[in-house]
CSV table of C-alpha atoms in Angstrom, one decimal:
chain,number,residue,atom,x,y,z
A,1,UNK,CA,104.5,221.7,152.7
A,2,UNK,CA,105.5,220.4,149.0
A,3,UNK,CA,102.7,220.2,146.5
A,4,UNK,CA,102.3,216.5,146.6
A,5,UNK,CA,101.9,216.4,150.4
A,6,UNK,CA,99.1,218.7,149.8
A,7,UNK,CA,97.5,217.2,147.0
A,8,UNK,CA,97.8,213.6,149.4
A,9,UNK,CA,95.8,215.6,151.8
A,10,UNK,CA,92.8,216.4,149.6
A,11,UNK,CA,92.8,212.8,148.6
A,12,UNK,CA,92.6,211.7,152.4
A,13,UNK,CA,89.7,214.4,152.8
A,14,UNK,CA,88.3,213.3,149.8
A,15,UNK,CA,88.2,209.3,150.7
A,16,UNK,CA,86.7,210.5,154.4
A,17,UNK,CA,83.8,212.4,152.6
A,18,UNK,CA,83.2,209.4,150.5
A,19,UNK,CA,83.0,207.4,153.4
A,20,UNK,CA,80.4,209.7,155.4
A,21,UNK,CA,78.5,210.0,152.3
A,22,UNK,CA,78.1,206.2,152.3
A,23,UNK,CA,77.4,206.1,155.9
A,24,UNK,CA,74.6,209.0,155.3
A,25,UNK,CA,73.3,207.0,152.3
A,26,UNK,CA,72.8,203.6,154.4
A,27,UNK,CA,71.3,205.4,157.9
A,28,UNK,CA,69.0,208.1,156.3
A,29,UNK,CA,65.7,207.4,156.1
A,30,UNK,CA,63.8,209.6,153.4
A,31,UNK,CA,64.7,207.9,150.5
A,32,UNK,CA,65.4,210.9,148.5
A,33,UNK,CA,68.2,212.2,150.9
A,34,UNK,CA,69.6,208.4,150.1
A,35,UNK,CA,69.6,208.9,146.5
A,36,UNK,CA,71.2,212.4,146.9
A,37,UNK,CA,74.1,211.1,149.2
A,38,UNK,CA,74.3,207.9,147.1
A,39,UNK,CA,74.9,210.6,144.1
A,40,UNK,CA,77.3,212.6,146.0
A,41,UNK,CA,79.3,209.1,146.9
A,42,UNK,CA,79.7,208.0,143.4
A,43,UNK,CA,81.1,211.7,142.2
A,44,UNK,CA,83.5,211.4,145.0
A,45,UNK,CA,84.5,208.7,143.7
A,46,UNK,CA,85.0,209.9,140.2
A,47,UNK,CA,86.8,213.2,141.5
A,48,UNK,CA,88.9,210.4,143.9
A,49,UNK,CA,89.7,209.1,140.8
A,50,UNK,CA,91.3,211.9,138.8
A,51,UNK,CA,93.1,213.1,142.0
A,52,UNK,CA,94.7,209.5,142.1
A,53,UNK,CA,95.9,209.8,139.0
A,54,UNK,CA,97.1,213.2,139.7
A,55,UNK,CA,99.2,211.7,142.7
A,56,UNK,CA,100.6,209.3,141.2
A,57,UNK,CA,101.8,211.8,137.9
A,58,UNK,CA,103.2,214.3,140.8
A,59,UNK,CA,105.6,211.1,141.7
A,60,UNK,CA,106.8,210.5,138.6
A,61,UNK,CA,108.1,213.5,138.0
A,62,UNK,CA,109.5,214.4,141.4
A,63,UNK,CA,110.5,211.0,142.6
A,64,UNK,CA,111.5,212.3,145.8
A,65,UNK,CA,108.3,212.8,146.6
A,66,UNK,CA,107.5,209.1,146.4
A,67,UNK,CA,105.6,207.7,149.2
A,68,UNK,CA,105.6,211.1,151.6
B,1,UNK,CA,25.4,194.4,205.2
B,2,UNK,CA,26.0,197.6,207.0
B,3,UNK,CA,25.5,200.6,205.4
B,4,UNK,CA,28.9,201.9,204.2
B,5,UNK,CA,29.7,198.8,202.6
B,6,UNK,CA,26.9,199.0,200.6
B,7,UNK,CA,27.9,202.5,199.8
B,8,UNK,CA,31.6,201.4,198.7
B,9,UNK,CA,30.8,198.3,196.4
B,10,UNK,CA,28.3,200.7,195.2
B,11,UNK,CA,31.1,203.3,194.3
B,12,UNK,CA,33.3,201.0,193.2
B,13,UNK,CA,31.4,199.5,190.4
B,14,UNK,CA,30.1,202.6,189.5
B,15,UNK,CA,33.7,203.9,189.2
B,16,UNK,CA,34.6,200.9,187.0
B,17,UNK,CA,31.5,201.1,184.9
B,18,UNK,CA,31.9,205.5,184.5
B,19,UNK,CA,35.4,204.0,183.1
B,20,UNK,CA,34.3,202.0,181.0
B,21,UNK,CA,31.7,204.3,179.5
B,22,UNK,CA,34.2,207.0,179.2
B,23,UNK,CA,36.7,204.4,176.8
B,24,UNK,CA,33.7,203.9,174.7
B,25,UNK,CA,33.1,207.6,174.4
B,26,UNK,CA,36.1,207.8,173.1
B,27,UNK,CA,39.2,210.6,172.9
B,28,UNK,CA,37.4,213.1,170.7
B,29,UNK,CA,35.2,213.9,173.8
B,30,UNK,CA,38.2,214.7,175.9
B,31,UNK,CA,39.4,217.8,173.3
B,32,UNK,CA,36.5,219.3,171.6
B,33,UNK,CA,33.4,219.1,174.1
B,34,UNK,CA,30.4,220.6,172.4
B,35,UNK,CA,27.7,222.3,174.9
B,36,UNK,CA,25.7,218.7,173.8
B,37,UNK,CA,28.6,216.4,174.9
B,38,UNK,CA,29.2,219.2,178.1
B,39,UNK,CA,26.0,218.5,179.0
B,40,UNK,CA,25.8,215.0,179.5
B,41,UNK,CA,29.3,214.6,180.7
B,42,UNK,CA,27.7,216.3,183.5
B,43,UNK,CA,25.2,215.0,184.1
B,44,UNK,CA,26.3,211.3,183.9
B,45,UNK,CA,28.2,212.4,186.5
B,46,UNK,CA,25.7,213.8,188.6
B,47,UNK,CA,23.7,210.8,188.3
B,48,UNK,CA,26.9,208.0,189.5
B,49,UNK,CA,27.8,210.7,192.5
B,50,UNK,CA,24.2,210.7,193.6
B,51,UNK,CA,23.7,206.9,192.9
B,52,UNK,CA,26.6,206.2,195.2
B,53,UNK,CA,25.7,207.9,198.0
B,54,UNK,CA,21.5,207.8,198.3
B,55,UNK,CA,21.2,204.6,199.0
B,56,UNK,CA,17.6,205.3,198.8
B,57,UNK,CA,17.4,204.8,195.2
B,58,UNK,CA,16.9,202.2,193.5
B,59,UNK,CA,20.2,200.8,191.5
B,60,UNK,CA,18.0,199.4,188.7
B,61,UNK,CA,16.9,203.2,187.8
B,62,UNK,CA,19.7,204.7,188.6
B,63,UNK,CA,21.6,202.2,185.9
B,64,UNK,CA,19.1,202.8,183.3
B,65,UNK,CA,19.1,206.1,183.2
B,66,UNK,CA,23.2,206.0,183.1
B,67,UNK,CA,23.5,203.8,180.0
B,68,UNK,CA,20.6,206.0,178.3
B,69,UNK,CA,23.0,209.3,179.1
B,70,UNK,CA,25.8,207.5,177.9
B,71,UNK,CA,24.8,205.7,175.0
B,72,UNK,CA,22.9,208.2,173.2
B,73,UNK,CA,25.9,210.5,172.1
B,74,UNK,CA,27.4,207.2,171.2
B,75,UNK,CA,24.3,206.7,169.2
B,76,UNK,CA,24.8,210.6,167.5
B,77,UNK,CA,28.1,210.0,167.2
B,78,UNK,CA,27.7,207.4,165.0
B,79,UNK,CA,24.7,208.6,163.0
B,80,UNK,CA,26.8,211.4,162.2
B,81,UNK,CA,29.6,210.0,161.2
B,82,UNK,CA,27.6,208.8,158.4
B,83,UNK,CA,25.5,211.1,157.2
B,84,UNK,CA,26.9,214.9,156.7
B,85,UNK,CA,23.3,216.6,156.9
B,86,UNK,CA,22.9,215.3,160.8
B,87,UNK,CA,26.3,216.1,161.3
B,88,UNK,CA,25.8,219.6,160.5
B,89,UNK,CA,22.6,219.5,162.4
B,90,UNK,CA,23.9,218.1,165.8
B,91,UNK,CA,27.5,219.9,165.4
B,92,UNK,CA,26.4,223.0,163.6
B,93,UNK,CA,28.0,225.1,161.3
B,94,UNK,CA,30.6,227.1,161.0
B,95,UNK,CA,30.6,231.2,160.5
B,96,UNK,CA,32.3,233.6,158.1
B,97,UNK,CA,33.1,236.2,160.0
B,98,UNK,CA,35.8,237.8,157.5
B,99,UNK,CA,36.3,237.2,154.1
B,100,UNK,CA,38.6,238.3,151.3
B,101,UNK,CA,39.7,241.0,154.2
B,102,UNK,CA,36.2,242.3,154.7
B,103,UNK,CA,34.2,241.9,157.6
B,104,UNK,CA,30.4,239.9,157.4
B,105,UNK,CA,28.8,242.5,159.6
B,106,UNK,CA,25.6,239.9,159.1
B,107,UNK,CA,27.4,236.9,160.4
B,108,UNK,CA,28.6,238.6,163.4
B,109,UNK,CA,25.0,239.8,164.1
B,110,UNK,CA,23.8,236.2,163.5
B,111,UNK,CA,26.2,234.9,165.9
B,112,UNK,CA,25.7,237.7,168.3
B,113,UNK,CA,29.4,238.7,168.1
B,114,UNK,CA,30.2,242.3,168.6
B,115,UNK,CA,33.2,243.5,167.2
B,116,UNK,CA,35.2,244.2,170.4
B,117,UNK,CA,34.4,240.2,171.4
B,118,UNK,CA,36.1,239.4,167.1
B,119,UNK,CA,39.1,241.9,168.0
B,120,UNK,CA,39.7,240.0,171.1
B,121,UNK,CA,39.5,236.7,169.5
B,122,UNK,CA,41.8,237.8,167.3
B,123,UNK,CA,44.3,239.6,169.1
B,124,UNK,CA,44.4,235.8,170.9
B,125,UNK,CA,45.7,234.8,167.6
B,126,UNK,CA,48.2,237.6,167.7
B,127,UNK,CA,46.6,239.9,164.9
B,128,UNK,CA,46.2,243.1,166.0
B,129,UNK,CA,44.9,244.4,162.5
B,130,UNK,CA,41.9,243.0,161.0
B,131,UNK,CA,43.2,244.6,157.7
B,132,UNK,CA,45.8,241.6,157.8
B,133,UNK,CA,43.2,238.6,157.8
B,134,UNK,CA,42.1,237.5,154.8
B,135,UNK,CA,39.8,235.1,155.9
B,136,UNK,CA,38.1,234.5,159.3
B,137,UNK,CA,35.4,231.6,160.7
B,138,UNK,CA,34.3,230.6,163.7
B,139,UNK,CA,34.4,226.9,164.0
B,140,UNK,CA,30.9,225.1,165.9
B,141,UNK,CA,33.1,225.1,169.2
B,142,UNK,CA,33.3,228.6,169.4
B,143,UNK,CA,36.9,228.8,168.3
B,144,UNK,CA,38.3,231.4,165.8
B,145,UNK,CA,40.0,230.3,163.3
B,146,UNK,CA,42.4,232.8,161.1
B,147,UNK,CA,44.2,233.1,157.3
B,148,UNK,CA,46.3,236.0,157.4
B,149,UNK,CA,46.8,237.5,154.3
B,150,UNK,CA,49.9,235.6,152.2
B,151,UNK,CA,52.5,238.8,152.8
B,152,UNK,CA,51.5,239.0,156.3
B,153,UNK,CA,52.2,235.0,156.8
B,154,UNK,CA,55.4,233.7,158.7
B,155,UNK,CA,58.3,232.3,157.0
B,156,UNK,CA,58.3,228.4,156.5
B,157,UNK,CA,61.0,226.1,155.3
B,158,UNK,CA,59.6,226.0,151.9
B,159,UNK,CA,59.7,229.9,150.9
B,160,UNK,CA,63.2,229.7,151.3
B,161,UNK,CA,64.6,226.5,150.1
B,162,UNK,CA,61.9,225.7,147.4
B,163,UNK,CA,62.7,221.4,148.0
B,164,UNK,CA,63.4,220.9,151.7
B,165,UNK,CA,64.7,217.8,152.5
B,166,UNK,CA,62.4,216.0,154.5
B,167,UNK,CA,62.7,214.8,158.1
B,168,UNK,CA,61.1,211.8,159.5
B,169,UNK,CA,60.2,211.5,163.0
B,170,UNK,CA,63.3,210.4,165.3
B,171,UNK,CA,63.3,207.3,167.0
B,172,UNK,CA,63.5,206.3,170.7
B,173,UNK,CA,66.2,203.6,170.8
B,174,UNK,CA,67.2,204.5,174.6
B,175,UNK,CA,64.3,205.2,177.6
B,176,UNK,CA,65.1,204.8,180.8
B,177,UNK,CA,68.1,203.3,180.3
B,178,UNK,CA,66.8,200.3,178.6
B,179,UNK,CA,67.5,199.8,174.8
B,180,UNK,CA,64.1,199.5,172.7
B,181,UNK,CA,64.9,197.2,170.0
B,182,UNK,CA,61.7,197.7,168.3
B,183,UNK,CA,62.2,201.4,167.2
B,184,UNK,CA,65.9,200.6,166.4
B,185,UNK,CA,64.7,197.9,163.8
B,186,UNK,CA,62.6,200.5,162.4
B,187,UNK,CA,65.8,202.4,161.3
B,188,UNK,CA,67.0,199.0,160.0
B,189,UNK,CA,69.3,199.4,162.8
B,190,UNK,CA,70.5,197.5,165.9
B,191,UNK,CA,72.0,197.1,169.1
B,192,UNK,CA,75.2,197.0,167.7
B,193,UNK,CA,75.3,200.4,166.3
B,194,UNK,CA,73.8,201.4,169.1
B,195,UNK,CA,76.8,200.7,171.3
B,196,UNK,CA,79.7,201.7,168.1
B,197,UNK,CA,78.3,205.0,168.4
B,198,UNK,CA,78.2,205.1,172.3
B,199,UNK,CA,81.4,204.2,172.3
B,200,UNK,CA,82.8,206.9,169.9
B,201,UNK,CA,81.1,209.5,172.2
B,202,UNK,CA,82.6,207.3,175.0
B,203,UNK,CA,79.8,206.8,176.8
B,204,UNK,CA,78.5,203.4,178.8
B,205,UNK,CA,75.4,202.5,178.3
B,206,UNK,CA,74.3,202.0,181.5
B,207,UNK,CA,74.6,206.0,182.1
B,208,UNK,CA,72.1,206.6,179.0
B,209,UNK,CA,68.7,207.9,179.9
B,210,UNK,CA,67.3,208.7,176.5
B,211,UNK,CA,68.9,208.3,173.2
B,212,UNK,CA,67.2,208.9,170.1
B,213,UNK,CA,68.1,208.7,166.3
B,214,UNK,CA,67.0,211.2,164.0
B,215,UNK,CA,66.0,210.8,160.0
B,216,UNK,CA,69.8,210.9,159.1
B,217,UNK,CA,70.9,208.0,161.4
B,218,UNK,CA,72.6,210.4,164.0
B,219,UNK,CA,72.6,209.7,168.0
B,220,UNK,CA,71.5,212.3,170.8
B,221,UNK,CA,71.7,211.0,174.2
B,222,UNK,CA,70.8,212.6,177.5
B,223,UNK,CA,72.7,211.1,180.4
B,224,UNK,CA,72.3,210.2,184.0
B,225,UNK,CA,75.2,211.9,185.1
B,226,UNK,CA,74.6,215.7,184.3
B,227,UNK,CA,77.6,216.6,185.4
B,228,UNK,CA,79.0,215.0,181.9
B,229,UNK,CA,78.8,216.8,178.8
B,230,UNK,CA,77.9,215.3,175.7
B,231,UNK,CA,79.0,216.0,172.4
B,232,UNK,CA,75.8,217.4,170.1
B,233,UNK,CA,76.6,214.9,166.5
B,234,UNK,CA,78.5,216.9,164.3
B,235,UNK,CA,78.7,214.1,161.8
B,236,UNK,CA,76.8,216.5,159.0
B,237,UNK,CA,78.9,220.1,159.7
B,238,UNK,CA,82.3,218.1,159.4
B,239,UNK,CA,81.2,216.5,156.3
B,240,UNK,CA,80.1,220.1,155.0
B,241,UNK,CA,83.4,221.7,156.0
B,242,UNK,CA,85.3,219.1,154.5
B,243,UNK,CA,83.8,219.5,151.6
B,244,UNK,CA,84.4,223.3,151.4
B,245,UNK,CA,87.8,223.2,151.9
B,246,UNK,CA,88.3,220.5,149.6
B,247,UNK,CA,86.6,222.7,146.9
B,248,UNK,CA,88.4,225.5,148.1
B,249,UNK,CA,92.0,223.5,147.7
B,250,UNK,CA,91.3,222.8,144.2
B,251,UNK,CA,90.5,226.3,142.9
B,252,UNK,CA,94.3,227.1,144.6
B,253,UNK,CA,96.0,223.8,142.9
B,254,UNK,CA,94.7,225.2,139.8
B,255,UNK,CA,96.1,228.5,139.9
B,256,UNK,CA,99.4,227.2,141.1
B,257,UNK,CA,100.2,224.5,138.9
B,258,UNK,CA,102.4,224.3,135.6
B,259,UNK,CA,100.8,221.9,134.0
B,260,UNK,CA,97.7,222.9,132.0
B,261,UNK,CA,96.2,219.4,131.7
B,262,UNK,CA,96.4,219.1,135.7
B,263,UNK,CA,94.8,222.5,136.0
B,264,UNK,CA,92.2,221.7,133.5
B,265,UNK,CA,91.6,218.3,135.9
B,266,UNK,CA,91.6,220.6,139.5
B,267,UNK,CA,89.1,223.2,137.4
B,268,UNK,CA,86.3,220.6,136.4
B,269,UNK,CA,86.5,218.7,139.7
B,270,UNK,CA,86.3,222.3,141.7
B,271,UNK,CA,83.4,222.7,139.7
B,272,UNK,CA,81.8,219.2,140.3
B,273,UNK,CA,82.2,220.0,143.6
B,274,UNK,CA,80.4,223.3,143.8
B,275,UNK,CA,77.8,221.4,142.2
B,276,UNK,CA,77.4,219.0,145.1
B,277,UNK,CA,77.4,221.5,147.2
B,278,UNK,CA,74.9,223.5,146.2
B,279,UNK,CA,73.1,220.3,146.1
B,280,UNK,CA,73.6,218.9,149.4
B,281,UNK,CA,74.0,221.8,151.5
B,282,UNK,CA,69.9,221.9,152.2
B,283,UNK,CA,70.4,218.1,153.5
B,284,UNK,CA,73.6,218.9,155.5
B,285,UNK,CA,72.5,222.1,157.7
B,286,UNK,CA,70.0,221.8,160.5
């Protein structure tokens, strides 16, 4: 498996926890696990981010790598 | 009217009326009787079986002397639940029968306990060495009530994790096989979700017995057909795995790649993640 397929892999894992964090978030409860799985959401997204902007660098450089 | 016909409408409103006296009396009668409240449970009793039967006496005194039986601990009952002194006059008080892990020889005499009868109250309790209490009192029902010292105390939740998350009480969305929408709309839920998630564990409704949603919004079923087996949620361990090995990933792309502004990126999100983690393990296991 090349790098970039790997790194795409994290990013899909990444994008599921974010969505079972939100999911937690809007069924729990206890308001304080909402606020910590609201917390965890938004850092996924902010560590979604940077890996985006990984992805997209590991194209550039090794264009035939695009899109796989 | 013949005689056993007097005798049933007789019993009959007598078995209405004992009812209704008994709702008044309320629940607290039911789990802690003292001798008082023993008492005149039986002997309300007494009087209805013996008014049912004699027809010989007279319905008027028979009634009379019912409501008094009945209405007085009502009448105590209430009296005490205003005022502590009568309280601890009709209840009585309770006994210190071991304190700071010493035993009131005094007390026990008082309450004409030996200490074989205190062993075997507390061996009940499952202490088998008095040096382990640390406090002792025997309530006004007679029951013995025990502190064990703190390193001889089990283990709860909060000794080991010091902020548990907390866990409300699960909701009954599915009895019988009929949906209560009620305790759904308590979640802020509906029938809806209720059938997305059947349908993910591929499951008709009509087949559900129970289903119930606990504090975190996940679904447990139990099904007509036992032959089936159901999948226990693992909505929360999947999540926690993920995560790992996502945290895990990143700590390798780090040591494998060229580019020192990428691993800089891969080391600070590793370490994010840990963070979480840590965090949000407590709220993930069960």
């Amino acid at each position: 498996m090349t790098v970039a397929s790997q790194v795409k892999q994290s990013l899909a894992s990444l994008k599921s926890m974010h969505a079972s964090f939100q999911q937690f978030a809007l069924t729990s409860t206890d308001e304080k696990a909402q606020r910590a799985f609201h917390e965890a959401m938004l850092l996924t997204e902010e560590v979604i981010a940077d890996v985006k902007e990984r992805v997209s660098q590991l194209e550039r450089e090794e264009p035939q790598y695009h899109g796989k | 009217m013949p005689i056993w016909l007097e005798a049933a409408i007789r019993s009959v409103s007598i078995l209405i009326g004992l009812f209704v006296i008994t709702r008044i009396l309320g629940k607290k009668q039911l789990s802690k009787l003292s001798f008082f409240e023993y008492i005149v449970g039986i002997t309300v009793g007494d009087i209805a079986g013996t008014m049912s039967t004699d027809l010989d006496i007279n319905l008027q005194e028979g009634i009379t002397s019912i409501l008094i039986w009945s209405l007085f601990p009502v009448l105590i009952s209430y009296i005490s639940l205003h005022n502590k002194k009568f309280r601890d006059f009709v209840e009585g008080n309770s006994t210190v029968f071991i304190k700071n892990g010493k035993v009131l020889e005094e007390n026990l005499k008082r309450e004409k306990y030996t200490i074989d009868e205190l062993m075997e109250q507390l061996r009940k309790k499952d202490v088998f060495r008095v040096a382990d209490v640390e406090f002792a009192v025997l309530e006004p029902n007679g029951d013995l009530n025990v502190l064990l010292k703190r390193e001889k105390q089990p283990l709860a939740v909060g000794d080991v994790f010091p902020n548990p998350p907390s866990e409300k009480e699960p909701q009954t969305v599915v009895m019988d096989g009929k949906i209560l929408d009620e305790p759904l709309a308590t979640m802020g839920l509906n029938r809806g979700w209720l059938k997305t998630e059947l349908d993910k564990q591929g499951i008709a409704i009509e087949n559900v017995f129970l289903a119930q949603v606990d504090s975190y919004g996940q679904l447990t079923v139990d099904l007509y057909d036992d032959k089936l087996n159901v999948q226990q949620p693992q909505d929360k361990q999947l999540l926690l795995a993920a995560m790992k090995k996502v945290q895990a990933d990143f700590e390798l792309f780090a040591l494998e790649t060229q580019s020192e502004e990428a691993k800089q990126m891969y080391e600070k999100n590793a370490k994010k993640l840990n963070d979480l983690l840590q965090k949000i393990t407590p709220l993930l296991k069960n």
